[in-house]
Coordinates of C-alpha atoms in Angstrom, one line a residue:
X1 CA 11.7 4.2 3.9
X2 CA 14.2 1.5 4.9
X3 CA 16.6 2.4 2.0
X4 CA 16.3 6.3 3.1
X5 CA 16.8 5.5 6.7
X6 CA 20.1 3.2 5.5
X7 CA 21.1 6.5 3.0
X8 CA 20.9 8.5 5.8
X9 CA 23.4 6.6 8.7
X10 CA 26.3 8.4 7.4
X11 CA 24.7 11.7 7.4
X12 CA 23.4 11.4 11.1
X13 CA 27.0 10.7 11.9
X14 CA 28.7 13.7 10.5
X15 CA 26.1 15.5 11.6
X16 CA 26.5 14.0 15.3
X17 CA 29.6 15.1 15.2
X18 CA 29.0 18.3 14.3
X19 CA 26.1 18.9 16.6
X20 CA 28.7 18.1 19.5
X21 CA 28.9 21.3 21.8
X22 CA 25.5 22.4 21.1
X23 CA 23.2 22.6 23.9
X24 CA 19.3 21.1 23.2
X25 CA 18.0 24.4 22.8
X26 CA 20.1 25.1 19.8
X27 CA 19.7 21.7 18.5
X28 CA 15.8 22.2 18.6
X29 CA 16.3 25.6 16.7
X30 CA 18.4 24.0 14.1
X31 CA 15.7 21.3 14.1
X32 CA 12.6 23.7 13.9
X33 CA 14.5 25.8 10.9
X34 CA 15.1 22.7 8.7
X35 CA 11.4 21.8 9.1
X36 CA 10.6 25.3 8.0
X37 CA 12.7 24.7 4.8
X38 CA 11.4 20.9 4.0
X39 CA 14.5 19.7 4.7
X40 CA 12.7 16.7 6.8
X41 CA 15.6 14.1 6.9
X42 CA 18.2 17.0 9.0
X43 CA 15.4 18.3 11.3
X44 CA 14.7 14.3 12.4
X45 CA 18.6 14.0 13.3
X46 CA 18.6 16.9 15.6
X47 CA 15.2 16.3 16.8
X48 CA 16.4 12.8 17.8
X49 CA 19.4 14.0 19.2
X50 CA 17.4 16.3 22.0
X51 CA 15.1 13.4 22.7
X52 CA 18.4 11.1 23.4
X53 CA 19.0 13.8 26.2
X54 CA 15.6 14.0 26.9
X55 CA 13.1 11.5 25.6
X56 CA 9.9 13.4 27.6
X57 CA 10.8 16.7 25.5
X58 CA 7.0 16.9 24.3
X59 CA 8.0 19.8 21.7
X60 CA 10.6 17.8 20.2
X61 CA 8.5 15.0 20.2
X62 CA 5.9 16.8 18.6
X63 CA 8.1 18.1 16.5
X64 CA 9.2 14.2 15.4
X65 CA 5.9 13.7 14.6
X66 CA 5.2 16.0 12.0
X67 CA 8.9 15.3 11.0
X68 CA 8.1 11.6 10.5
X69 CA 4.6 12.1 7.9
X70 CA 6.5 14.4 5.6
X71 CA 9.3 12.0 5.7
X72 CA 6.6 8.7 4.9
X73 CA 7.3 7.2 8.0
X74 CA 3.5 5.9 9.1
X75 CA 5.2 3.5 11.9
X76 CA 7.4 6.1 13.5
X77 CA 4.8 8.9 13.6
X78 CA 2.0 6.5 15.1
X79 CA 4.4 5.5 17.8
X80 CA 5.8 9.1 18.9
X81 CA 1.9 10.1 18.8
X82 CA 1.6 7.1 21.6
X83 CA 4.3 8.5 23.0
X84 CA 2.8 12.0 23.6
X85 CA -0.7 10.2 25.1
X86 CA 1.2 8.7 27.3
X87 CA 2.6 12.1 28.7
X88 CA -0.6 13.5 28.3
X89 CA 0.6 16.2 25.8
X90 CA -1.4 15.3 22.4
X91 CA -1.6 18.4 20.0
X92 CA -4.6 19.9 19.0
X93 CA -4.6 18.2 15.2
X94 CA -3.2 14.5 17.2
X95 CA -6.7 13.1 15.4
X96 CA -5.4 14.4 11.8
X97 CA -2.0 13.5 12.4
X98 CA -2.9 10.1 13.4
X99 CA -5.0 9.3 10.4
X100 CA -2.2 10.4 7.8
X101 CA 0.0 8.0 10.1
X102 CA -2.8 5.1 9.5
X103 CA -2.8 6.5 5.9
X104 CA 0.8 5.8 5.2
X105 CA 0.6 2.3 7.0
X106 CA -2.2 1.6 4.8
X107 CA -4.5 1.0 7.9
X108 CA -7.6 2.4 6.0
X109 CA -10.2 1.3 8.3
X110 CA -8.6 3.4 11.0
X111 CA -7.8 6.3 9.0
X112 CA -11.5 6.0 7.6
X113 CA -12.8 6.2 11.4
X114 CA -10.6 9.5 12.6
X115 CA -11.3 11.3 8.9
X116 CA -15.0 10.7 9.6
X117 CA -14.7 12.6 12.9
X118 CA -12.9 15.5 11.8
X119 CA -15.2 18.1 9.9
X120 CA -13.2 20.0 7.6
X121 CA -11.6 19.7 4.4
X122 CA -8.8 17.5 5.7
X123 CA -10.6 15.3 7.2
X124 CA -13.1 14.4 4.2
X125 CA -9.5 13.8 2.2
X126 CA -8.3 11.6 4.5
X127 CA -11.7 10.1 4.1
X128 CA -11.6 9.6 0.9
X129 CA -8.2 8.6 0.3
X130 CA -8.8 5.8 2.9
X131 CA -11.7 4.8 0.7
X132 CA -9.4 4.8 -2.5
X133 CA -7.2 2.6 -0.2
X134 CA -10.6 0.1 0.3
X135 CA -11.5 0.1 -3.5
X136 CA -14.5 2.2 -2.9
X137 CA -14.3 5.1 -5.2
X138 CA -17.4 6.1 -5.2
X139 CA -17.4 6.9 -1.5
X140 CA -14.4 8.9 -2.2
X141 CA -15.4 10.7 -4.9
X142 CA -18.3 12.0 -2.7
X143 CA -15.3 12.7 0.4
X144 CA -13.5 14.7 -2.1
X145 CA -17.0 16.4 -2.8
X146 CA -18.1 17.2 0.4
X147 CA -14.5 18.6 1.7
X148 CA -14.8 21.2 -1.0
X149 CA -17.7 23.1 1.0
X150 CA -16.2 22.3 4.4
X151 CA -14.2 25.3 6.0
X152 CA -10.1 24.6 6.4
X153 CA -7.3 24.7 4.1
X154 CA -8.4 22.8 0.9
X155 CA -5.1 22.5 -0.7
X156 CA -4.3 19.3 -0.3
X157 CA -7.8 17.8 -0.8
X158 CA -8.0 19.6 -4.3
X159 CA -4.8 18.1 -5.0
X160 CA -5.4 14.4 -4.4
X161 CA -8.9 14.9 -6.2
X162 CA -7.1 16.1 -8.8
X163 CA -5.4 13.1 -9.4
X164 CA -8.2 11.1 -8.7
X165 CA -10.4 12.7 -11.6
X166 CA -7.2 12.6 -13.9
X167 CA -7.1 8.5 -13.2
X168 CA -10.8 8.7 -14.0
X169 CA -10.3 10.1 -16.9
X170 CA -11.8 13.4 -16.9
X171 CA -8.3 15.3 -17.6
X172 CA -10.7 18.9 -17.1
X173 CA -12.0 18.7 -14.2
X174 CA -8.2 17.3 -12.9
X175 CA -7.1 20.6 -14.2
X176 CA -9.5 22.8 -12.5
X177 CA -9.0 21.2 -9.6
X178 CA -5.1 21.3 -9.6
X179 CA -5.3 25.2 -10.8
X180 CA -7.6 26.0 -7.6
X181 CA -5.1 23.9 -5.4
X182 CA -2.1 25.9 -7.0
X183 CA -3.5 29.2 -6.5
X184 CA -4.2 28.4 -2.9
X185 CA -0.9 26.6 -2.3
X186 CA 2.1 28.3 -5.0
X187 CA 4.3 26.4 -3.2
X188 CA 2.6 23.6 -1.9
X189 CA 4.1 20.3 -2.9
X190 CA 0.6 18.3 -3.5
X191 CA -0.3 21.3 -5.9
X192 CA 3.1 21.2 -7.5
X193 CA 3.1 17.5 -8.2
X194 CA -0.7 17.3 -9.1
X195 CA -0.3 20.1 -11.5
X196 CA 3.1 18.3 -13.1
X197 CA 1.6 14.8 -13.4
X198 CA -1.8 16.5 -15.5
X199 CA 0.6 18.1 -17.6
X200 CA 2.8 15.0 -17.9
X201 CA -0.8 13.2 -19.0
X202 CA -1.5 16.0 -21.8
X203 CA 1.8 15.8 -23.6
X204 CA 2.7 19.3 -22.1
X205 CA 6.2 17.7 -20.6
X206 CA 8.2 21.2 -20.6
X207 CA 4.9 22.5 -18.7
X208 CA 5.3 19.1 -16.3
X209 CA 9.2 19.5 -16.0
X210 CA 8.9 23.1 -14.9
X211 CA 6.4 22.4 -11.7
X212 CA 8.8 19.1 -10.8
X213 CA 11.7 21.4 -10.8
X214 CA 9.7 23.9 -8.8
X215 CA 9.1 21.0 -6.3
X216 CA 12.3 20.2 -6.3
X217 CA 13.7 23.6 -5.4
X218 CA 10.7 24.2 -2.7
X219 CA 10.9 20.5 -1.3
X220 CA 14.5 19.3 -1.6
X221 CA 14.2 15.9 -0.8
X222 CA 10.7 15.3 -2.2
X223 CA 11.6 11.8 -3.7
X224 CA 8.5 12.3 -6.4
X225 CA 9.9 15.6 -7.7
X226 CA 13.1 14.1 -8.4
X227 CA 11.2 10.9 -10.2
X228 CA 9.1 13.0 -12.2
X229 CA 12.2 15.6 -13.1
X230 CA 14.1 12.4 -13.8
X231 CA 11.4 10.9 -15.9
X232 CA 10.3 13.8 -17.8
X233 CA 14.2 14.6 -19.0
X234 CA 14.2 11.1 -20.2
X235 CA 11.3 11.9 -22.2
X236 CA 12.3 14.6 -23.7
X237 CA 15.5 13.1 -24.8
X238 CA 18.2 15.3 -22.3
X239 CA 19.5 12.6 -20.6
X240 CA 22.8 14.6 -19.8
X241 CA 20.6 16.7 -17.4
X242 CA 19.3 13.8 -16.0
X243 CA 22.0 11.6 -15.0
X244 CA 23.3 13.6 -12.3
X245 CA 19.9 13.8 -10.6
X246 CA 20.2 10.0 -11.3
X247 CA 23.4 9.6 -9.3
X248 CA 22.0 12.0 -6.7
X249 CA 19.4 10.0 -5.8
X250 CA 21.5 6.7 -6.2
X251 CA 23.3 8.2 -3.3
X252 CA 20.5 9.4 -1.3
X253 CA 18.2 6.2 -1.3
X254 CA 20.3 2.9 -2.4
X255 CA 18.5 0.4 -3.7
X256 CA 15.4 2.5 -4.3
X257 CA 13.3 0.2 -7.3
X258 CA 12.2 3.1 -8.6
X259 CA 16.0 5.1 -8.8
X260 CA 17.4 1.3 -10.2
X261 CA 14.8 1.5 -13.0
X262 CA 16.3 4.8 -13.8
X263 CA 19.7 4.0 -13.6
X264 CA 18.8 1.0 -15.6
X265 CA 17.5 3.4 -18.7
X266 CA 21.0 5.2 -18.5
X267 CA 22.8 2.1 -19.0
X268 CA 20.3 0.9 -21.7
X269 CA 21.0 4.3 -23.8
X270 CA 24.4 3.9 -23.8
X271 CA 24.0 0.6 -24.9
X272 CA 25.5 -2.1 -21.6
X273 CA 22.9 -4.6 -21.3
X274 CA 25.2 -6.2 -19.1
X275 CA 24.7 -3.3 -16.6
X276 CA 21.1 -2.8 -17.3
X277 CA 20.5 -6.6 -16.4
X278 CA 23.2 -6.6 -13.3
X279 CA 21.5 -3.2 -12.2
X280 CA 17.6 -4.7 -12.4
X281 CA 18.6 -8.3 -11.1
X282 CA 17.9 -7.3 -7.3
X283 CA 14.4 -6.4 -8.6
X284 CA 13.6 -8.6 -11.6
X285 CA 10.2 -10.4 -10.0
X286 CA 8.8 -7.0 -8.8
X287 CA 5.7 -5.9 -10.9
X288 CA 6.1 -2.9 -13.0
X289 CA 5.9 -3.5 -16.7
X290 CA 8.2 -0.4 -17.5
X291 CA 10.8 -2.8 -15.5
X292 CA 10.1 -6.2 -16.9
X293 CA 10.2 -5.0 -20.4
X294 CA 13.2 -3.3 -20.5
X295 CA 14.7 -6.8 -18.2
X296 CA 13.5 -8.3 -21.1
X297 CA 15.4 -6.6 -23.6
X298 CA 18.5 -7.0 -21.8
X299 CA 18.0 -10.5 -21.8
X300 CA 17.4 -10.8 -25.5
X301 CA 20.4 -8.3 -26.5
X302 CA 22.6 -10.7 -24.3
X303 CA 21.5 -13.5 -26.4
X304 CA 19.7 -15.1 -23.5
X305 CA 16.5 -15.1 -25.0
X306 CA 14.9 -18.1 -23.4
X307 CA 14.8 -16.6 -20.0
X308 CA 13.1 -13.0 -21.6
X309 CA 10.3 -15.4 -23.8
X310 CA 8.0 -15.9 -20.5
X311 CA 8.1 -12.5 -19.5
X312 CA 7.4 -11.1 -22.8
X313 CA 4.4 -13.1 -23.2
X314 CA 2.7 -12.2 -19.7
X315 CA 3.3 -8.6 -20.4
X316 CA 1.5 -8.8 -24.1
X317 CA -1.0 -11.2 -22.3
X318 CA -1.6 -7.8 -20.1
X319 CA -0.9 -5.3 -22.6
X320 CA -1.6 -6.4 -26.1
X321 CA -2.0 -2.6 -27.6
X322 CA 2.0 -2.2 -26.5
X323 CA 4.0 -2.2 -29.3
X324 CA 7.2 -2.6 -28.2
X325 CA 6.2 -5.6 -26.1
X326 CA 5.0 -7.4 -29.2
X327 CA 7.9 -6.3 -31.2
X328 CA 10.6 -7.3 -28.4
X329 CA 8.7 -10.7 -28.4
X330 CA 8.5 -11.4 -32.0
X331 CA 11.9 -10.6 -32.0
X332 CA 12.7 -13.0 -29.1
X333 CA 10.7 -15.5 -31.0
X334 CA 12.4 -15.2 -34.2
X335 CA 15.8 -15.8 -32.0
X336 CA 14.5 -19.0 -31.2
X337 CA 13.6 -20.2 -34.8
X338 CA 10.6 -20.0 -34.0
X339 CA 9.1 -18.4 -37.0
X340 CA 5.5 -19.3 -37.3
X341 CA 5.2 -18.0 -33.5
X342 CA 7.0 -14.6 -34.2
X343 CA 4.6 -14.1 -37.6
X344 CA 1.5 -14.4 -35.6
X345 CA 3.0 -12.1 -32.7
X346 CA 4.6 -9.2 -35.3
X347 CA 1.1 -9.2 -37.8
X348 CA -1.1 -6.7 -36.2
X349 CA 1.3 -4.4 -36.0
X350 CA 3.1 -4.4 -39.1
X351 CA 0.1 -4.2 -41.5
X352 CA -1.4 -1.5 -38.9
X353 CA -0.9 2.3 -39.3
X354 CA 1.5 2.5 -36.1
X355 CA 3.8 0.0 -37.3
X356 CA 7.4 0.7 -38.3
X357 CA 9.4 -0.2 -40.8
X358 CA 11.5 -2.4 -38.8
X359 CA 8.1 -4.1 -37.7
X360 CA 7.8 -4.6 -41.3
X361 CA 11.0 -6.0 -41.9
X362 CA 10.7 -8.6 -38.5
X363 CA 7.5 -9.7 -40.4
X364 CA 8.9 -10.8 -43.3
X365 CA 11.8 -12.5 -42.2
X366 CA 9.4 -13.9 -39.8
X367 CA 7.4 -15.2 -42.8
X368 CA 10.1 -16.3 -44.9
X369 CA 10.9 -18.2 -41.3
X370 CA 7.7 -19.8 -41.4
X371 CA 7.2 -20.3 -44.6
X372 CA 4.3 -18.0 -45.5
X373 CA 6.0 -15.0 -47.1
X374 CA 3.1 -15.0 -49.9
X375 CA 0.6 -14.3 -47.2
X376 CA 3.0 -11.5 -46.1
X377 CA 3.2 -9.9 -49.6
X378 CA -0.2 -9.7 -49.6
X379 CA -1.5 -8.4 -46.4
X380 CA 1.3 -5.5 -47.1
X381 CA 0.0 -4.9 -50.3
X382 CA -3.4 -4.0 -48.5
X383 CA -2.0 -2.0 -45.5
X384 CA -2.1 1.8 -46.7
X385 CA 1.4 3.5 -46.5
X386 CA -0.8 7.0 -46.8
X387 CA -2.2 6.3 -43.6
X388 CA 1.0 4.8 -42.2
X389 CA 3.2 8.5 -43.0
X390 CA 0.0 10.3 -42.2
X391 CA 0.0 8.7 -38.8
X392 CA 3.7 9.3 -37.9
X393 CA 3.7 12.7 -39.4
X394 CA 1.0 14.0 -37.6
X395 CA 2.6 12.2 -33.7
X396 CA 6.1 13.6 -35.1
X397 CA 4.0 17.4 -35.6
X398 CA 2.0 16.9 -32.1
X399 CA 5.4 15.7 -30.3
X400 CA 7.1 19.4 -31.8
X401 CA 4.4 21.4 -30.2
X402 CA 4.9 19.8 -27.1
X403 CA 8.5 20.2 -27.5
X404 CA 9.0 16.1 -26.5
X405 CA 11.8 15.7 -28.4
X406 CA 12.3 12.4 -27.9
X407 CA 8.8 11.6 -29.2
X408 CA 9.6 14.4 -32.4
X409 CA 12.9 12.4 -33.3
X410 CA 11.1 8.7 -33.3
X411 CA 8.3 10.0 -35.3
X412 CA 10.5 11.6 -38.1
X413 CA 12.8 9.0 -37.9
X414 CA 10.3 6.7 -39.0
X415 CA 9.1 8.7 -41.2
X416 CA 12.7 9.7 -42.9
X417 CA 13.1 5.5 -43.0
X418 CA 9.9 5.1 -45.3
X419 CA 10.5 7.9 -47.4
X420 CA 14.6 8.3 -47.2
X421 CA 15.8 11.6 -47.5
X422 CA 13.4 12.6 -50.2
X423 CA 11.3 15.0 -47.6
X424 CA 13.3 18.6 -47.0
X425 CA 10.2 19.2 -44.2
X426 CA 10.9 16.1 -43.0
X427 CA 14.4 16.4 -42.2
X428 CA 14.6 20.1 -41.4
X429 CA 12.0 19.0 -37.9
X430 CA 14.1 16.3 -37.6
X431 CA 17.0 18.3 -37.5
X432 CA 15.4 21.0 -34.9
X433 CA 14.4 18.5 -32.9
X434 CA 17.8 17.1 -32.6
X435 CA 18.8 20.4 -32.4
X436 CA 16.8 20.6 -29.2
X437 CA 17.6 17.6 -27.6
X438 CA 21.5 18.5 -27.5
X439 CA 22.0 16.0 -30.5
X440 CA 24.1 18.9 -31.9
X441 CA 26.1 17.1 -34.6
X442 CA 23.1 15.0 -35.9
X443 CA 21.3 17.8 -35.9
X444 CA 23.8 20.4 -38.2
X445 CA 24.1 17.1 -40.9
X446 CA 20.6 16.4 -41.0
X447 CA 19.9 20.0 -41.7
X448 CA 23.1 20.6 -44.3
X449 CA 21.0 17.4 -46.0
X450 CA 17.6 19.4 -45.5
X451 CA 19.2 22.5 -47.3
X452 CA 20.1 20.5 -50.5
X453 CA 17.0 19.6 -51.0
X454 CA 15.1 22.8 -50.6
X455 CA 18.2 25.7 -51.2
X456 CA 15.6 28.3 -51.0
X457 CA 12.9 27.6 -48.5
X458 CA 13.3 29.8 -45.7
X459 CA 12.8 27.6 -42.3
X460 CA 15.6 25.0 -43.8
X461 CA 17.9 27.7 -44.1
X462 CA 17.0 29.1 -40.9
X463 CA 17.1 25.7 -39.2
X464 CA 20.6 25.2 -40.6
X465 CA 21.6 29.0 -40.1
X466 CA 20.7 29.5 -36.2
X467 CA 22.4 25.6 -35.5
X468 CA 26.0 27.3 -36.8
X469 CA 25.4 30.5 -35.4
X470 CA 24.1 28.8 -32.0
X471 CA 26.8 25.9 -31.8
X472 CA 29.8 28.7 -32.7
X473 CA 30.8 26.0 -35.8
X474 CA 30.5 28.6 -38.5
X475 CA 28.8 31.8 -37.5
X476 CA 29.8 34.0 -41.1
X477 CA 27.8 31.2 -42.9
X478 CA 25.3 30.4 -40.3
X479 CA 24.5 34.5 -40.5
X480 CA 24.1 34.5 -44.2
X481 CA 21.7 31.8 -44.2
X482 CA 19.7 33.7 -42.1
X483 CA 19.8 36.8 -43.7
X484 CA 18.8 35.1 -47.2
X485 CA 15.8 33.3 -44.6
X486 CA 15.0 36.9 -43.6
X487 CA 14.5 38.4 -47.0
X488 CA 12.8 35.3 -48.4
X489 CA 10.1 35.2 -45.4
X490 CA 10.1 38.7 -44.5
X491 CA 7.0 38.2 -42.0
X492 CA 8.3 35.5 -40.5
X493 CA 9.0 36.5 -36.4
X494 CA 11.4 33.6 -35.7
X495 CA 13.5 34.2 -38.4
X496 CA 13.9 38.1 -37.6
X497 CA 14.6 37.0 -33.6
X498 CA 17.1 34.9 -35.0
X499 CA 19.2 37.6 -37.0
X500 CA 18.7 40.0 -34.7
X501 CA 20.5 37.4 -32.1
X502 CA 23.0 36.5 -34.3
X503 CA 23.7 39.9 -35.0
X504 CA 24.1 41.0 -31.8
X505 CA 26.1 38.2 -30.6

């Protein structure tokens, strides 16, 4: 909240400026419409500039108070409450209010106290969050139960259990929960969020993108729709629709940890490590894994691999199932000549069904390093490559359904560099999936490889045909292929939607 408050200054001042002229009673109108449209951080200028006139104003005051929660700000809200005890003007929900305001300053035993008192839905969610806050999940898990029979607005409540069940693993009930919440609330922004971050969890990220855009839209500078937009674009491999929301929110909150991770990824997929490492500096000690292990990276592309070894082993320490942790440290380790270290780091992976073949290849330099490449050779010889394409082709098949395109593209990639281009299925969902994640170019040559593979199979030439009719680089042939698609997969609805659109366009 400090960074937002900083973002802010210059805002407060234009809008000072233009709020000159305007009598209180106008200000607190402008200041009672932004609220009504969740635009939090405008209606807490005004609302401050009719309490500089008149710091007794219990409406605007009131006002602030409400205006402070939505915007996080526990301290400010707790002290305006004070403020309106002291004039002897508490509103009627001053117990609920005060709770979310012990909530957000992570004073559960106080929250815990005024939840307890109030008996309705809210109050057993305040309840039980407090709980979560005090490591008791159990005695949240019953809050969250009892609220649901308890009269009141149950929006919110089914929300946060949502998430709750979906962190204890029991993705269905999360869903049922998040649906009731989202029927109750369509534009409610815990039901929005709850509902985006259970689709995130099941691989349905279009699903996920669409409620974090409807956030977005509803609650404007809701700072986890933007996050989860953000994140979700990065997933699917459109970067180019995420970068200005990036910058956006670079603006908004400078030196947010979260926004610097993300601007950090940017600068990683266009390849400056020196900008990923200059960007993540002001936050290298803080604990997020996602954050050390791409520091990490930076390190080793910068050739500074001694200072990324340490990290790389406390995060495998942590996370020993991450892959790319163990290869980004066997590859640290192999920078460092220090082979026999790197072997035993890179093993597991490469002989397992998940690993790559650029895991394989770090393994055997590694044992040629250490001088046990004969122990290599063999355990490769046992590792089964059916299991190893079976694997990727059914992740690069689960990621198309799912349309993550980012996850389709390294799946088929991998696949494509065990079995070159040998595979016309292979390369033709390699191609749509580039296709669908702007890679436009890659996308029309992987495909124009695809069709001289397989000349006459009907979703390669349709793949190939819609990509030059859709791009504009050669719609006479692009139509042709389809038409021969049509006749040779007459059944097939895709195709026909396809000629028909290229046809009419």
């Amino acid at each position: 909240m400090k960074n937002l408050a900083r973002a802010l200054l210059a805002s407060a001042l234009t809008l000072a400026l233009t709020a000159c002229g305007l009598s209180p009673e106008e200000r607190m109108d402008r200041a009672e419409t932004a609220f009504a449209e969740n635009r939090f951080s405008v209606a807490r200028l005004d609302l401050a500039s009719v309490l500089q006139e008149n710091a007794n104003d219990t409406g605007a005051l009131a006002l602030m108070a409400r205006t402070q929660l939505q915007l996080g700000d526990g301290e400010g809200a707790a002290s305006t409450l004070a403020r309106l005890e002291n004039l002897g003007a508490l509103p009627e929900d001053h117990a609920a209010l005060m709770a979310e305001a012990n909530l957000l300053r992570e004073n559960f035993e106080a929250a815990l106290a005024l939840g307890e008192r109030l008996q309705s839905a809210e109050g057993r969610r305040i309840e039980a969050l407090a709980h979560i806050g005090l490591a008791d999940p159990r005695a949240a898990q019953a809050a969250f139960e009892a609220g649901l029979s308890l009269p009141g607005d149950k929006a919110r409540l089914q929300s946060d259990y949502a998430l709750f069940m979906l962190q204890a693993g029991d993705a269905d009930a999360a869903q049922r929960l998040a649906t009731a919440a989202l029927r109750a609330s369509p534009t409610g922004l815990d039901p929005l969020l709850a509902s985006a971050r259970i689709a995130q969890a099941r691989g349905a990220l279009p699903g996920a993108l669409g409620f974090f855009q409807q956030a977005a839209r509803t609650w404007p500078e809701s700072r986890g729709a933007l996050l989860g937009q953000v994140g979700i674009l990065g997933d699917l491999g459109r970067l180019e629709e995420a970068r200005p929301l990036v910058s956006d929110m670079a603006r908004r909150t400078p030196g947010d940890p979260e926004v610097l991770y993300l601007q950090a990824r940017l600068f990683a997929e266009d390849g400056d490590w020196t900008a990923v490492r200059q960007t993540l500096q002001p936050i290298e000690g803080r604990d997020d894994a996602r954050q050390q292990l791409l520091y990490s990276r930076a390190l080793v592309e910068l050739d500074l691999t001694e200072q990324a070894l340490p990290r790389l082993g406390a995060l495998l320490r942590r996370s020993p199932a991450n892959a790319e942790v163990r290869r980004m440290l066997a590859r640290a380790q192999l920078a460092t000549s220090d082979g026999a270290a790197a072997f035993e780091t890179i093993r597991p992976l490469a002989i397992s069904a998940r690993g790559t073949s650029q895991d394989v290849a770090l393994y055997r330099t590694a044992a040629r390093q250490a001088g046990r490449a004969d122990q290599a050779s063999t355990a490769m010889a046992q590792a089964s490559p059916a299991e190893r394409l079976a694997t990727l082709l059914a992740e690069g098949d689960s990621a198309l359904r799912e349309e993550n395109w980012r996850a389709a593209i390294d799946a088929y990639e991998q696949l494509r560099s065990w079995t070159g281009n040998s595979n016309a299925m292979v390369l033709n969902n390699l191609a749509f999936a580039h296709s669908r994640a702007g890679n436009t170019a890659d996308a029309v040559q992987i495909a124009e490889t695809a069709l001289g593979l397989a000349p006459e199979n009907a979703s390669v030439m349709d793949t190939l045909g819609w990509l030059l009719v859709e791009s504009g680089r050669d719609r006479s042939r692009g139509l042709l292929l389809l038409e021969r698609a049509a006749n040779a997969a007459p059944d097939n609805a895709v195709i026909a939607r396809h000629l028909a659109e290229a046809k009419g366009g």
